[in-house]
Amino acid sequence: MIPVGEAMEKLFSLVEPVEIEQIDLADACGRVLAEPVAARRDQPPFPASSMDGYAIKAVEAMRDAQFRVVGESAAGRRFEGRVGPGQAVRIFTGAPVPEGADHVVIQEDVRRDGALISLLDEPGDKDNIRPAGTDFRVGATLEAPRRLGPSDIALLAAMNIPLVPVRRQPEIALISTGDELVQPGEDPGPDQIMVSNTYGLKAMLDLAGASVRMLPIARDTAASLRTAFELARGADLVVTIGGASVGDYDLVGDVAAELGMEQSFYKVAMRPGKPLMAGHISGSAMVGLPGNPVSALVCGEVFLRPMLNKMLGLGASAPARLQAPLSQPLLANGPREHYMRATLDAAGIHAFDRQDSSLLSVLTKANALLVRPPHDSAREVGEMVDYIPL
Amino acid sequence: MIPVGEAMEKLFSLVEPVEIEQIDLADACGRVLAEPVAARRDQPPFPASSMDGYAIKAVEAMRDAQFRVVGESAAGRRFEGRVGPGQAVRIFTGAPVPEGADHVVIQEDVRRDGALISLLDEPGDKDNIRPAGTDFRVGATLEAPRRLGPSDIALLAAMNIPLVPVRRQPEIALISTGDELVQPGEDPGPDQIMVSNTYGLKAMLDLAGASVRMLPIARDTAASLRTAFELARGADLVVTIGGASVGDYDLVGDVAAELGMEQSFYKVAMRPGKPLMAGHISGSAMVGLPGNPVSALVCGEVFLRPMLNKMLGLGASAPARLQAPLSQPLLANGPREHYMRATLDAAGIHAFDRQDSSLLSVLTKANALLVRPPHDSAREVGEMVDYIPL
């Protein structure tokens, strides 16, 4: 058994960032920007009014001053002339400020009388003009790597970037193994249970940016496993779930070895989820997760999501850990790093009493994994502990 | 102008939860569960071994005791007989514990010699058996409403729920208005800018669970706006962006009124994003947002996302506010509630110096909206303020 940190390093060494592809901006939210992109124009591209009002010369702006309105500048249709002394141009929010003008008086501060306006007040400090490039200049970049959110998408649109260079979605093939498993919707025999871990992992990894294929359940025969690995061919990462322990029916390691897997390691000193192996097989990275659904999902958070992030060009880093005070005491920990299902609230963090790795009903109530180092001593209420938010 | 809270109430009154549909479990992550669903079976459905080992009678478990191995219970294929005195059954993790046995000794604590095993140690406290229903009993429910995450999906799979009752995705139609706008990828004239607010809003609302249609840009003519409203027909919510101010070219209100809109309110006392109107039009809820991209996106967070949540059956609540200490002082606020673009880090929260509502480059750096009540006095470093995480 190797420590979690060492396992993480070996897992990172199995994967590399995937290729870059150009996709439509409208589809890019949630994707990972792969290269810096540069604005193709200034925003605004011209000095723009930030108010509805009248564009005049600032030196003429004073209470009771009068101006003749000589034209209009609307968003999309500027006033083509020049504003001379004693002249004003009707202007709307976002419209180009005409040549010769360097101040916009807001319409509430003006009395209009036919083609004449007069100012009702002293002008304020603000000129109500956004200079060209106020938001960004041509060539200004949005840096990469970066997972694109809604405001990034709006910024890229404003920069006139219709196609965005992103990492393609890494392909992950999921193989659940076991004679006891049936698909939801089927009628299980008395000895059977529903497959659940691939459903949870697919949801998790799709959300995190992968393209996940759920393969048919592999039976506990070498032939069935070989077929499953064949179907997984071409994936960036093949994940088996179950069948990686030492029971007589745990065939995954044997079949993978027969298919040429170079095993990177076997078993990690963690709870839940001891059985975990990894290596390369037929050009894909391969990870074998334990079959208990909670173990599989915790391993997904702790190992698969960081591997996926590396494939997406986001670097190789273990899940970020935060700290919170304990709201209930903890007993001493054993020799394995323990990822306890926990609840974080205003009072602090506390682990659930029931930590058995078969309890999905507990995992769905958890909003954090409380992380305990190997051989951690007993902890009192108020002591700070590490956690990974879920 | 009405206060933000009042606007929020009126906006909630415009929408109702949408219909429930049944979808495949594999597609349900991120969707909102609409009704409680009940487990169709116990999990595990039988007493199951939590270890690889040997099933025996607990009363016989003691150091050096010997047993004859009379069969095998594997996951998916139980031992059909009964374990008698002096007998053991080879058993694997997840397999049914046979009749007559009530203890599993783990294989590491056993020496095997042909068909005989002997115990190397005193048995521990644990029987290594998960009773039937340890995770959940038939009829146990996952409660609604609930936005389904990966572990919920795994739990529903384990409960044998292949079809999940969720709210359908509310349809939202987005209409950007303005002669100055062109689509990313087009070649803008000197007076034109790229449309960006619909791109950002589509990304935000898709992520939050809507099905968003971006309609063609409406020009500043009544005919063009009428066409856009026509294209939006059937949507649950129609959102116009821009054209809702009082400029001569702000036609949205006029055209909406002509099409029979019952106006619920007009203008909200907030920054950014003053122009905001709402009502009903042709059977759809309708909201008019300001055109500045930051205003539009902030209004999306503050108003549209909560409306969407109500349509999804998640109840009518304003965005949750958290509190953090200021890491930089703030000047006094004016008469309008201010949603300042801000950064939250270990030192606390601070608002960006530049708060102009045209600055997408600032919004993309923000991870919080710092909320200031109307007429809030100046605030010092260390004072607690409200924020909405982004």
Short mmCIF file of C-alpha atoms in Angstrom, two decimals, chain A residues 29 48 57-58 70 99 134 143 148 152 163 185 188 199 201 214 237 249 296 304 313 323 384:
data_model
loop_
_atom_site.label_atom_id
_atom_site.label_comp_id
_atom_site.label_asym_id
_atom_site.label_seq_id
_atom_site.Cartn_x
_atom_site.Cartn_y
_atom_site.Cartn_z
CA CYS A 29 -19.30 27.83 -21.00
CA ALA A 48 -19.17 56.64 -25.73
CA LYS A 57 -17.90 71.38 -25.04
CA ALA A 58 -16.88 71.12 -21.38
CA VAL A 70 -27.53 70.59 -34.33
CA GLU A 99 -15.97 65.27 -32.61
CA THR A 134 -12.32 51.84 -21.12
CA GLU A 143 -5.42 34.34 -19.86
CA LEU A 148 -14.92 29.64 -18.72
CA ASP A 152 -15.97 35.15 -19.48
CA LEU A 163 -14.37 30.58 -31.99
CA GLY A 185 -35.06 -0.62 -14.47
CA PRO A 188 -32.96 -7.96 -9.96
CA TYR A 199 -24.16 6.38 -12.68
CA LEU A 201 -19.24 8.73 -11.55
CA MET A 214 -20.87 3.98 -19.56
CA LEU A 237 -8.94 7.01 -19.45
CA TYR A 249 -13.67 -13.37 -8.37
CA ALA A 296 -15.90 4.68 -5.88
CA LEU A 304 -10.29 11.04 -11.05
CA GLY A 313 -4.68 21.58 -19.06
CA GLN A 323 -10.10 24.21 7.09
CA MET A 384 -9.21 22.86 13.03
#
